[in-house]
Tab-separated table of C-alpha atoms in Angstrom:
chain	number	residue	atom	x	y	z
A	1149	MET	CA	-34.854	-58.631	-0.347
A	1150	LYS	CA	-37.411	-56.011	-0.995
A	1151	SER	CA	-40.967	-56.785	-1.220
A	1152	LEU	CA	-42.452	-56.865	-4.853
A	1153	ASP	CA	-45.652	-55.258	-5.630
A	1154	PRO	CA	-46.557	-56.118	-9.312
A	1155	ASN	CA	-49.972	-54.526	-8.845
A	1156	SER	CA	-48.440	-50.940	-8.646
A	1157	SER	CA	-45.114	-51.121	-10.499
A	1158	LEU	CA	-44.480	-52.454	-13.948
A	1159	LYS	CA	-40.865	-52.925	-13.065
A	1160	HIS	CA	-42.129	-55.338	-10.251
A	1161	TRP	CA	-44.449	-56.955	-12.568
A	1162	ILE	CA	-41.543	-57.883	-14.955
A	1163	ALA	CA	-39.382	-59.111	-11.932
A	1164	SER	CA	-42.394	-61.200	-10.532
A	1165	ASP	CA	-43.147	-62.893	-13.985
A	1166	LEU	CA	-39.462	-63.388	-14.721
A	1167	ARG	CA	-39.041	-65.536	-11.444
A	1168	PHE	CA	-42.623	-67.115	-12.107
A	1169	TRP	CA	-41.394	-68.609	-15.364
A	1170	ARG	CA	-38.075	-69.550	-14.358
A	1171	GLU	CA	-39.492	-71.619	-11.302
A	1172	ARG	CA	-42.149	-72.848	-13.499
A	1173	GLU	CA	-39.600	-74.123	-15.971
A	1174	GLU	CA	-37.292	-75.397	-13.182
A	1175	LEU	CA	-34.349	-73.274	-14.214
A	1176	SER	CA	-31.474	-72.076	-12.294
A	1177	LEU	CA	-30.325	-68.560	-12.425
A	1178	SER	CA	-27.324	-69.436	-14.582
A	1179	GLN	CA	-29.750	-71.337	-17.087
A	1180	MET	CA	-32.050	-68.484	-17.402
A	1181	GLY	CA	-29.056	-66.192	-17.809
A	1182	GLN	CA	-27.995	-68.513	-20.898
A	1183	ILE	CA	-31.416	-68.093	-22.410
A	1184	MET	CA	-31.524	-64.308	-21.803
A	1185	GLY	CA	-27.874	-63.854	-22.850
A	1186	CYS	CA	-26.765	-62.371	-19.456
A	1187	SER	CA	-25.068	-63.464	-16.277
A	1188	ARG	CA	-26.898	-65.151	-13.300
A	1189	HIS	CA	-26.178	-62.123	-11.363
A	1190	THR	CA	-28.370	-59.865	-13.852
A	1191	VAL	CA	-31.079	-62.397	-13.757
A	1192	SER	CA	-31.022	-62.306	-9.949
A	1193	ASN	CA	-31.014	-58.403	-9.950
A	1194	VAL	CA	-33.749	-57.992	-12.471
A	1195	GLU	CA	-35.953	-60.658	-10.353
A	1196	HIS	CA	-35.407	-58.490	-7.201
A	1197	ALA	CA	-36.134	-55.194	-9.148
A	1198	ARG	CA	-33.005	-53.649	-7.895
A	1199	ASP	CA	-32.219	-50.200	-8.723
A	1200	GLY	CA	-30.256	-49.795	-12.055
A	1201	TRP	CA	-31.031	-53.261	-13.158
A	1202	ASN	CA	-33.776	-53.617	-15.895
A	1203	MET	CA	-34.492	-56.142	-18.650
A	1204	ASN	CA	-33.618	-54.954	-22.293
A	1205	GLU	CA	-35.269	-55.541	-25.476
A	1206	ASP	CA	-32.997	-58.404	-26.461
A	1207	GLN	CA	-33.286	-60.383	-23.204
A	1208	ALA	CA	-37.131	-59.972	-23.356
A	1209	ALA	CA	-37.170	-61.172	-26.987
A	1210	ARG	CA	-35.139	-64.249	-26.043
A	1211	LEU	CA	-37.416	-65.063	-23.184
A	1212	ASP	CA	-40.462	-64.715	-25.508
A	1213	THR	CA	-38.985	-67.027	-28.074
A	1214	HIS	CA	-37.700	-69.791	-25.550
A	1215	LEU	CA	-40.871	-69.907	-23.463
A	1216	ARG	CA	-43.117	-69.498	-26.461
A	1217	LEU	CA	-44.864	-66.457	-24.601
A	1218	ASN	CA	-46.159	-64.652	-27.774
A	1219	GLY	CA	-44.228	-61.351	-27.068
A	1220	HIS	CA	-45.388	-61.169	-23.257
A	1221	PHE	CA	-42.079	-59.776	-21.943
A	1222	SER	CA	-41.488	-57.679	-24.976
A	1223	ARG	CA	-44.989	-55.932	-24.440
A	1224	LEU	CA	-44.374	-55.592	-20.735
A	1225	LEU	CA	-41.062	-53.961	-21.289
A	1226	ARG	CA	-42.653	-51.639	-23.908
A	1227	TYR	CA	-45.271	-50.525	-21.416
A	1228	ALA	CA	-42.881	-50.186	-18.672
A	1229	ARG	CA	-40.723	-47.753	-20.554
A	1230	SER	CA	-43.698	-45.570	-21.690
A	1231	ALA	CA	-45.471	-45.446	-18.259
A	1232	HIS	CA	-44.999	-42.901	-15.505
A	1233	ASP	CA	-43.705	-44.728	-12.375
A	1234	PRO	CA	-41.823	-43.690	-9.178
A	1235	ASP	CA	-39.355	-46.452	-9.933
A	1236	TRP	CA	-37.964	-44.731	-12.945
A	1237	PHE	CA	-36.687	-41.588	-10.875
A	1238	ALA	CA	-34.858	-43.874	-8.481
A	1239	GLU	CA	-33.082	-45.453	-11.468
A	1240	TYR	CA	-32.555	-42.045	-13.115
A	1241	THR	CA	-30.679	-40.588	-10.074
A	1242	LYS	CA	-28.279	-43.709	-10.215
A	1243	HIS	CA	-27.434	-42.630	-13.723
A	1244	GLU	CA	-27.173	-38.900	-12.915
A	1245	ALA	CA	-24.532	-39.563	-10.430
A	1246	LYS	CA	-22.182	-40.940	-13.336
A	1247	ALA	CA	-23.335	-38.683	-15.991
A	1248	LEU	CA	-20.842	-36.974	-18.388
A	1249	GLU	CA	-23.446	-34.165	-19.173
A	1250	ILE	CA	-26.509	-33.229	-17.575
A	1251	ARG	CA	-29.321	-31.185	-19.271
A	1252	LEU	CA	-32.092	-29.809	-17.166
A	1253	TYR	CA	-35.152	-27.828	-18.538
A	1254	ARG	CA	-37.711	-26.712	-15.924
A	1255	LEU	CA	-41.087	-24.893	-16.665
A	1256	SER	CA	-42.276	-24.215	-13.124
A	1257	LEU	CA	-39.809	-25.121	-10.531
A	1258	ILE	CA	-35.866	-24.872	-9.646
A	1259	PRO	CA	-34.473	-28.359	-10.480
A	1260	GLY	CA	-33.704	-30.523	-7.641
A	1261	LEU	CA	-29.844	-30.627	-8.304
A	1262	PHE	CA	-29.847	-26.759	-7.571
A	1263	GLN	CA	-32.522	-26.522	-4.659
A	1264	THR	CA	-31.644	-25.343	-1.219
A	1265	PRO	CA	-32.863	-27.574	1.608
A	1266	GLU	CA	-35.415	-24.923	2.612
A	1267	TYR	CA	-36.722	-24.933	-0.796
A	1268	ALA	CA	-36.861	-28.569	-1.183
A	1269	ARG	CA	-38.527	-28.891	2.202
A	1270	ALA	CA	-41.290	-26.451	1.309
A	1271	LEU	CA	-41.991	-28.445	-2.070
A	1272	ILE	CA	-41.903	-31.833	-0.404
A	1273	ALA	CA	-43.896	-30.946	2.597
A	1274	GLY	CA	-46.429	-29.309	0.411
A	1275	THR	CA	-47.271	-32.439	-1.431
A	1276	ARG	CA	-48.647	-33.960	1.862
A	1277	MET	CA	-47.594	-37.379	0.566
A	1278	VAL	CA	-44.461	-37.877	2.061
A	1279	GLU	CA	-44.206	-39.242	5.572
A	1280	ASP	CA	-40.462	-38.476	6.369
A	1281	VAL	CA	-39.904	-35.166	4.898
A	1282	GLU	CA	-36.365	-34.693	6.144
A	1283	ALA	CA	-35.258	-38.008	4.678
A	1284	VAL	CA	-36.200	-37.086	1.166
A	1285	VAL	CA	-34.642	-33.576	1.696
A	1286	GLU	CA	-31.384	-35.181	2.597
A	1287	GLU	CA	-31.697	-37.462	-0.387
A	1288	ARG	CA	-32.150	-34.728	-2.639
A	1289	MET	CA	-29.341	-32.807	-1.182
A	1290	ARG	CA	-27.087	-35.744	-1.759
A	1291	ARG	CA	-27.648	-35.565	-5.397
A	1292	ARG	CA	-25.520	-32.389	-5.474
A	1293	GLU	CA	-22.377	-34.329	-4.778
A	1294	VAL	CA	-22.122	-34.867	-8.405
A	1295	LEU	CA	-21.241	-31.129	-8.797
A	1296	ALA	CA	-18.359	-31.707	-6.627
A	1297	ARG	CA	-16.783	-34.639	-8.168
A	1298	ASN	CA	-13.076	-34.345	-9.511
A	1299	ASP	CA	-14.434	-34.723	-12.830
A	1300	PRO	CA	-17.856	-32.845	-12.515
A	1301	PRO	CA	-20.365	-33.158	-15.435
A	1302	LEU	CA	-21.083	-30.368	-17.712
A	1303	VAL	CA	-24.522	-29.054	-16.612
A	1304	TRP	CA	-26.842	-27.000	-18.742
A	1305	VAL	CA	-29.932	-25.474	-17.224
A	1306	VAL	CA	-32.843	-23.773	-19.091
A	1307	LEU	CA	-35.513	-22.253	-16.809
A	1308	ASP	CA	-38.710	-20.324	-17.720
A	1309	GLU	CA	-38.357	-17.021	-16.320
A	1310	SER	CA	-41.655	-17.451	-14.033
A	1311	VAL	CA	-39.670	-20.144	-11.985
A	1312	LEU	CA	-37.646	-17.175	-10.602
A	1313	TYR	CA	-40.829	-15.365	-9.203
A	1314	ARG	CA	-42.760	-18.346	-7.686
A	1315	LEU	CA	-42.328	-17.714	-3.868
A	1316	VAL	CA	-41.986	-21.120	-2.803
A	1317	GLY	CA	-41.746	-21.195	1.021
A	1318	GLY	CA	-41.931	-17.477	1.259
A	1319	SER	CA	-39.590	-14.559	0.671
A	1320	ASP	CA	-36.651	-15.695	2.801
A	1321	VAL	CA	-36.636	-19.192	1.411
A	1322	MET	CA	-36.671	-17.952	-2.164
A	1323	ARG	CA	-34.004	-15.241	-1.565
A	1324	GLN	CA	-31.581	-17.958	-0.421
A	1325	GLN	CA	-32.705	-20.075	-3.368
A	1326	LEU	CA	-31.988	-17.411	-5.939
A	1327	THR	CA	-28.711	-16.555	-4.298
A	1328	LEU	CA	-27.593	-20.347	-4.701
A	1329	LEU	CA	-28.753	-20.200	-8.233
A	1330	ARG	CA	-26.721	-17.134	-8.909
A	1331	GLU	CA	-23.902	-18.810	-7.367
A	1332	ALA	CA	-24.338	-21.971	-9.479
A	1333	SER	CA	-24.293	-19.873	-12.641
A	1334	GLU	CA	-20.694	-18.797	-11.846
A	1335	MET	CA	-19.543	-22.352	-11.775
A	1336	ARG	CA	-17.209	-23.270	-14.709
A	1337	SER	CA	-19.158	-26.604	-15.335
A	1338	VAL	CA	-22.524	-24.942	-15.087
A	1339	THR	CA	-24.511	-22.842	-17.493
A	1340	ILE	CA	-27.919	-21.540	-16.576
A	1341	GLN	CA	-30.054	-19.842	-19.301
A	1342	ILE	CA	-33.402	-18.108	-18.952
A	1343	VAL	CA	-36.392	-18.177	-21.317
A	1344	PRO	CA	-37.928	-14.575	-20.898
A	1345	GLN	CA	-41.542	-14.159	-19.773
A	1346	ASP	CA	-42.380	-12.050	-23.003
A	1347	THR	CA	-41.285	-14.897	-25.254
A	1348	GLY	CA	-44.887	-16.036	-25.818
A	1349	TYR	CA	-45.392	-19.476	-26.898
A	1350	TYR	CA	-42.401	-21.878	-27.255
A	1351	LEU	CA	-42.045	-25.633	-27.127
A	1352	GLY	CA	-40.885	-25.963	-23.542
A	1353	LEU	CA	-44.381	-24.905	-22.349
A	1354	ASP	CA	-45.352	-28.829	-22.998
A	1355	GLY	CA	-43.385	-29.739	-19.696
A	1356	SER	CA	-40.064	-30.237	-17.741
A	1357	PHE	CA	-37.498	-33.006	-18.564
A	1358	ASN	CA	-33.954	-34.120	-17.864
A	1359	GLY	CA	-31.261	-35.425	-20.385
A	1360	LEU	CA	-28.119	-37.260	-19.459
A	1361	THR	CA	-25.186	-38.109	-21.626
A	1362	MET	CA	-23.572	-41.290	-20.448
A	1363	ASN	CA	-20.447	-43.295	-21.479
A	1364	LYS	CA	-22.770	-45.422	-23.640
A	1365	GLY	CA	-25.434	-43.145	-24.900
A	1366	ASP	CA	-28.087	-40.642	-23.631
A	1367	LEU	CA	-30.995	-40.955	-21.520
A	1368	VAL	CA	-34.061	-38.742	-20.867
A	1369	PHE	CA	-36.213	-38.441	-17.809
A	1370	VAL	CA	-39.728	-36.981	-18.506
A	1371	GLU	CA	-41.264	-35.719	-15.332
A	1372	ALA	CA	-44.949	-36.328	-14.306
A	1373	PRO	CA	-46.985	-36.021	-11.143
A	1374	GLY	CA	-46.100	-38.923	-8.655
A	1375	GLY	CA	-43.355	-40.366	-10.979
A	1376	GLY	CA	-42.116	-40.115	-14.450
A	1377	ARG	CA	-40.546	-42.138	-17.117
A	1378	LEU	CA	-37.108	-42.965	-18.234
A	1379	VAL	CA	-36.533	-42.881	-21.955
A	1380	HIS	CA	-33.795	-45.137	-23.503
A	1381	GLY	CA	-35.156	-45.599	-27.083
A	1382	ASP	CA	-32.836	-43.862	-29.722
A	1383	THR	CA	-35.867	-42.410	-31.639
A	1384	GLU	CA	-37.462	-40.714	-28.563
A	1385	VAL	CA	-34.044	-39.540	-27.217
A	1386	ARG	CA	-33.300	-38.072	-30.450
A	1387	TYR	CA	-36.581	-36.138	-30.398
A	1388	PHE	CA	-35.801	-34.733	-26.916
A	1389	GLY	CA	-32.347	-33.789	-28.265
A	1390	VAL	CA	-34.082	-31.692	-30.944
A	1391	LEU	CA	-36.582	-30.451	-28.342
A	1392	TRP	CA	-33.726	-29.154	-25.987
A	1393	ALA	CA	-32.116	-27.348	-28.896
A	1394	GLN	CA	-35.392	-25.583	-29.891
A	1395	ILE	CA	-35.988	-24.556	-26.249
A	1396	GLY	CA	-32.501	-23.362	-25.871
A	1397	ALA	CA	-33.000	-21.142	-29.042
A	1398	SER	CA	-35.637	-19.255	-27.031
A	1399	ALA	CA	-33.170	-18.593	-24.020
A	1400	LEU	CA	-31.110	-15.660	-23.207
A	1401	PRO	CA	-27.207	-15.927	-23.267
A	1402	ARG	CA	-25.416	-17.097	-20.126
A	1403	ASN	CA	-24.544	-13.360	-18.963
A	1404	SER	CA	-27.805	-11.924	-19.818
A	1405	SER	CA	-29.410	-14.800	-17.794
A	1406	ARG	CA	-27.409	-14.001	-14.793
A	1407	ASP	CA	-28.588	-10.424	-15.056
A	1408	VAL	CA	-32.311	-11.833	-15.077
A	1409	ILE	CA	-31.589	-13.737	-11.921
A	1410	GLU	CA	-30.125	-10.685	-10.277
A	1411	ARG	CA	-33.197	-8.679	-11.079
A	1412	ALA	CA	-35.439	-11.290	-9.533
A	1413	LEU	CA	-33.314	-11.194	-6.368
A	1414	GLU	CA	-33.664	-7.537	-6.141
A	1415	ARG	CA	-37.535	-7.896	-6.396
A	1416	ILE	CA	-37.974	-10.080	-3.394
A	1417	LYS	CA	-38.994	-7.839	-0.572
């Protein structure tokens, strides 16, 4: 069992409070599951804050009603979903591995799914916040296994052109990185488009995000320093769907974008 830290993670706060109230009411996992409308295994997974397991709105409302908590769990869940938290990215990667479609917009850096080990290492080491850089690099490289699935997801990538000219790790590292990006652009399941630098203002300047299409709907992950947030709500997911389309309208077609990547490669000395 991993140690919970309710003071630094809203997900852990929900897990800790769920167990507190279950034990206070002297309820078994099965009894709490009946109250929440789920299995005992779901209750256990939420209480342990396991990756991929989260309380939903209906379960929170049932708890608040049964325990007369005046919306306590519903408010916690709402704040957890709107807050930037490292836990959300761990959950995002679980969904990414099973996605039917992946949409990646990047304003400043190559997306992790298409980074070389050297590029990723330069980024991670540069933060000076990671103790085991190689472990994080290896974990990031494993995410690319989704592209080699027997039924790989359709992947759309939109990059601001400035991403191609930012020499992360130096010329050699960037040359390898752009070579990989060019090769990825030739994959049947991958479409890479570039928003030209002379576009001026466009909606993508507000920041990067990822979108996933799953069997049971869409998810969005919004990036932020030190974490991010996973968006489930239909209204906000639809907003990012419209934003994605508007950003894409500013991007060059697939073949023209590949030419831009080629020219960026030629500029590296």
